C-alpha positions as a Markdown table, in Angstrom:
| # | Residue | x | y | z |
|---|---|---|---|---|
| 1 | Unk | 84.0 | 93.3 | 91.6 |
| 2 | Unk | 86.3 | 90.6 | 92.8 |
| 3 | Unk | 89.4 | 91.0 | 94.9 |
| 4 | Unk | 92.8 | 90.7 | 93.2 |
| 5 | Unk | 93.7 | 87.7 | 95.4 |
| 6 | Unk | 93.1 | 84.0 | 96.0 |
| 7 | Unk | 93.1 | 81.9 | 99.1 |
| 8 | Unk | 95.5 | 79.0 | 98.7 |
| 9 | Unk | 96.0 | 75.9 | 100.8 |
| 10 | Unk | 99.5 | 74.9 | 101.8 |
| 11 | Unk | 100.6 | 71.5 | 103.1 |
| 12 | Unk | 99.4 | 71.0 | 106.6 |
| 13 | Unk | 96.2 | 73.0 | 106.0 |
| 14 | Unk | 97.6 | 76.4 | 106.4 |
| 15 | Unk | 95.9 | 79.0 | 104.2 |
| 16 | Unk | 97.7 | 81.8 | 102.5 |
| 17 | Unk | 96.8 | 84.6 | 100.2 |
| 18 | Unk | 98.1 | 84.6 | 96.6 |
| 19 | Unk | 97.9 | 88.2 | 95.2 |
| 20 | Unk | 97.2 | 89.1 | 91.6 |
| 21 | Unk | 98.6 | 92.6 | 92.2 |
| 22 | Unk | 101.7 | 93.9 | 93.9 |
| 23 | Unk | 101.2 | 93.8 | 97.6 |
| 24 | Unk | 102.0 | 97.3 | 99.0 |
| 25 | Unk | 101.1 | 98.9 | 95.6 |
| 26 | Unk | 98.4 | 101.5 | 95.3 |
| 27 | Unk | 95.7 | 98.9 | 94.5 |
| 28 | Unk | 96.3 | 96.8 | 97.6 |
| 29 | Unk | 96.6 | 99.8 | 99.8 |
| 30 | Unk | 93.3 | 101.1 | 98.5 |
| 31 | Unk | 91.8 | 97.7 | 99.4 |
| 32 | Unk | 92.8 | 98.0 | 103.1 |
| 33 | Unk | 89.6 | 99.7 | 104.3 |
| 34 | Unk | 87.6 | 96.9 | 102.6 |
| 35 | Unk | 89.8 | 94.2 | 104.0 |
| 36 | Unk | 89.6 | 95.7 | 107.5 |
| 37 | Unk | 85.8 | 95.9 | 107.3 |
| 38 | Unk | 85.9 | 92.2 | 106.6 |
| 39 | Unk | 87.4 | 91.5 | 110.1 |
| 40 | Unk | 83.8 | 91.5 | 111.5 |
| 41 | Unk | 83.1 | 88.5 | 109.2 |
| 42 | Unk | 82.8 | 85.2 | 111.1 |
| 43 | Unk | 82.2 | 82.8 | 108.1 |
| 44 | Unk | 85.0 | 81.0 | 106.4 |
| 45 | Unk | 86.8 | 81.6 | 104.1 |
| 46 | Unk | 85.9 | 85.3 | 104.3 |
| 47 | Unk | 87.3 | 85.8 | 107.8 |
| 48 | Unk | 90.6 | 84.2 | 106.8 |
| 49 | Unk | 90.8 | 86.3 | 103.6 |
| 50 | Unk | 90.1 | 89.6 | 105.6 |
| 51 | Unk | 92.7 | 88.9 | 108.3 |
| 52 | Unk | 95.5 | 87.4 | 106.2 |
| 53 | Unk | 95.2 | 89.9 | 103.3 |
| 54 | Unk | 95.1 | 92.9 | 105.7 |
| 55 | Unk | 98.2 | 91.6 | 107.5 |
| 56 | Unk | 99.9 | 91.1 | 104.1 |
| 57 | Unk | 99.2 | 94.7 | 103.0 |
| 58 | Unk | 100.2 | 96.2 | 106.4 |
| 59 | Unk | 103.4 | 94.3 | 106.4 |
| 60 | Unk | 104.6 | 96.3 | 103.3 |
| 61 | Unk | 102.4 | 99.4 | 103.5 |
| 62 | Unk | 104.9 | 101.7 | 105.1 |
| 63 | Unk | 103.9 | 105.4 | 105.2 |
| 64 | Unk | 100.9 | 104.7 | 102.9 |
| 65 | Unk | 99.1 | 103.3 | 106.0 |
| 66 | Unk | 98.8 | 106.8 | 107.4 |
| 67 | Unk | 96.8 | 107.8 | 104.3 |
| 68 | Unk | 94.1 | 105.2 | 104.9 |
| 69 | Unk | 94.1 | 105.3 | 108.8 |
| 70 | Unk | 90.9 | 107.5 | 108.9 |
| 71 | Unk | 89.1 | 104.9 | 106.7 |
| 72 | Unk | 90.1 | 101.8 | 108.7 |
| 73 | Unk | 89.4 | 103.0 | 112.3 |
| 74 | Unk | 85.6 | 102.8 | 112.0 |
| 75 | Unk | 85.6 | 99.2 | 110.8 |
| 76 | Unk | 88.2 | 98.3 | 113.5 |
| 77 | Unk | 85.8 | 99.8 | 116.1 |
| 78 | Unk | 82.9 | 97.9 | 114.5 |
| 79 | Unk | 84.8 | 94.6 | 114.6 |
| 80 | Unk | 85.8 | 95.1 | 118.3 |
| 81 | Unk | 82.1 | 95.8 | 119.1 |
| 82 | Unk | 81.0 | 92.4 | 117.9 |
| 83 | Unk | 82.2 | 91.0 | 121.2 |
| 84 | Unk | 83.3 | 87.9 | 119.4 |
| 85 | Unk | 86.6 | 86.7 | 120.8 |
| 86 | Unk | 87.8 | 85.4 | 117.4 |
| 87 | Unk | 87.0 | 88.7 | 115.7 |
| 88 | Unk | 88.5 | 90.7 | 118.5 |
| 89 | Unk | 91.7 | 88.6 | 118.4 |
| 90 | Unk | 92.0 | 89.2 | 114.7 |
| 91 | Unk | 91.6 | 93.0 | 115.2 |
| 92 | Unk | 94.4 | 92.9 | 117.8 |
| 93 | Unk | 96.7 | 91.1 | 115.3 |
| 94 | Unk | 95.9 | 93.8 | 112.7 |
| 95 | Unk | 96.5 | 96.6 | 115.2 |
| 96 | Unk | 99.9 | 95.2 | 116.1 |
| 97 | Unk | 100.8 | 94.9 | 112.4 |
| 98 | Unk | 99.4 | 98.4 | 111.8 |
| 99 | Unk | 101.6 | 99.9 | 114.5 |
| 100 | Unk | 104.6 | 98.2 | 112.9 |
| 101 | Unk | 103.8 | 99.4 | 109.4 |
| 102 | Unk | 105.4 | 102.8 | 110.0 |
| 103 | Unk | 107.1 | 104.6 | 112.8 |
| 104 | Unk | 104.3 | 107.2 | 113.1 |
| 105 | Unk | 101.4 | 104.7 | 112.9 |
| 106 | Unk | 101.1 | 104.2 | 116.7 |
| 107 | Unk | 101.1 | 108.0 | 117.3 |
| 108 | Unk | 98.6 | 108.5 | 114.5 |
| 109 | Unk | 96.2 | 106.1 | 116.3 |
| 110 | Unk | 96.3 | 108.1 | 119.5 |
| 111 | Unk | 93.4 | 110.4 | 118.5 |
| 112 | Unk | 91.3 | 107.2 | 117.8 |
| 113 | Unk | 91.9 | 105.6 | 121.2 |
| 114 | Unk | 88.5 | 106.9 | 122.3 |
| 115 | Unk | 86.9 | 104.8 | 119.6 |
| 116 | Unk | 89.0 | 101.7 | 120.3 |
| 117 | Unk | 89.7 | 101.6 | 124.0 |
| 118 | Unk | 86.2 | 101.1 | 125.5 |
| 119 | Unk | 86.1 | 97.4 | 124.4 |
| 120 | Unk | 89.7 | 96.9 | 125.6 |
| 121 | Unk | 88.8 | 98.2 | 129.0 |
| 122 | Unk | 86.1 | 95.6 | 129.5 |
| 123 | Unk | 88.5 | 92.8 | 128.9 |
| 124 | Unk | 91.3 | 94.4 | 130.8 |
| 125 | Unk | 89.0 | 94.6 | 133.8 |
| 126 | Unk | 88.2 | 90.9 | 133.5 |
| 127 | Unk | 91.9 | 90.1 | 133.2 |
| 128 | Unk | 92.6 | 92.1 | 136.4 |
| 129 | Unk | 89.8 | 90.2 | 138.2 |
| 130 | Unk | 91.2 | 86.9 | 136.9 |
| 131 | Unk | 94.7 | 87.7 | 138.2 |
| 132 | Unk | 93.2 | 88.6 | 141.6 |
| 133 | Unk | 91.2 | 85.4 | 141.7 |
| 134 | Unk | 94.1 | 83.3 | 140.6 |
| 135 | Unk | 96.3 | 84.9 | 143.3 |
| 136 | Unk | 93.6 | 84.2 | 146.0 |
| 137 | Unk | 93.1 | 80.6 | 145.0 |
| 138 | Unk | 96.5 | 79.9 | 143.6 |
| 139 | Unk | 94.8 | 78.1 | 140.7 |
| 140 | Unk | 94.6 | 79.6 | 137.2 |
| 141 | Unk | 91.6 | 78.2 | 135.1 |
| 142 | Unk | 91.3 | 78.5 | 131.4 |
| 143 | Unk | 89.5 | 81.8 | 130.8 |
| 144 | Unk | 89.0 | 83.1 | 127.3 |
| 145 | Unk | 88.3 | 86.6 | 128.6 |
| 146 | Unk | 91.6 | 86.6 | 130.4 |
| 147 | Unk | 93.4 | 85.4 | 127.4 |
| 148 | Unk | 91.9 | 88.2 | 125.3 |
| 149 | Unk | 92.8 | 90.6 | 128.1 |
| 150 | Unk | 96.4 | 89.3 | 127.8 |
| 151 | Unk | 96.4 | 89.9 | 124.0 |
| 152 | Unk | 95.0 | 93.4 | 124.6 |
| 153 | Unk | 97.7 | 94.2 | 127.1 |
| 154 | Unk | 100.3 | 93.1 | 124.6 |
| 155 | Unk | 98.8 | 95.2 | 121.8 |
| 156 | Unk | 98.6 | 98.3 | 124.0 |
| 157 | Unk | 102.3 | 97.8 | 124.8 |
| 158 | Unk | 103.1 | 97.7 | 121.1 |
| 159 | Unk | 101.0 | 100.8 | 120.5 |
| 160 | Unk | 102.9 | 102.8 | 123.1 |
């Protein structure tokens, strides 16, 4: 079947999701695991749809996010394991929005850290090495791994 949404273009090229159902209603919450599984997608427009629609749903999901948490952790882990920086950055955005969806969401993720943290640790180690190297040379080069490490550190702070 098709998704109850459309990708629309706004002036300036910004893409937004136009929903055919109430965002935050039972139908959109039920779609969340499918949307999160789409985070691994690299092809446009599918990657944009997955990220933006998941963020839309999480923004208004409230307590309902706790009901689908078990279903969204495996695709989050799978997306993190792609080792694609764009995909991993999208997962971090979704995790931050997930933790903001409900007061208990961050705590509900704690049992799943074992699934999510190994990939984070790789990039945090690279970030630490970058900081040491930058301190030693007093020059900070553009480093995508370091930038991802910074985003991971910010996400972990939000999840605390």
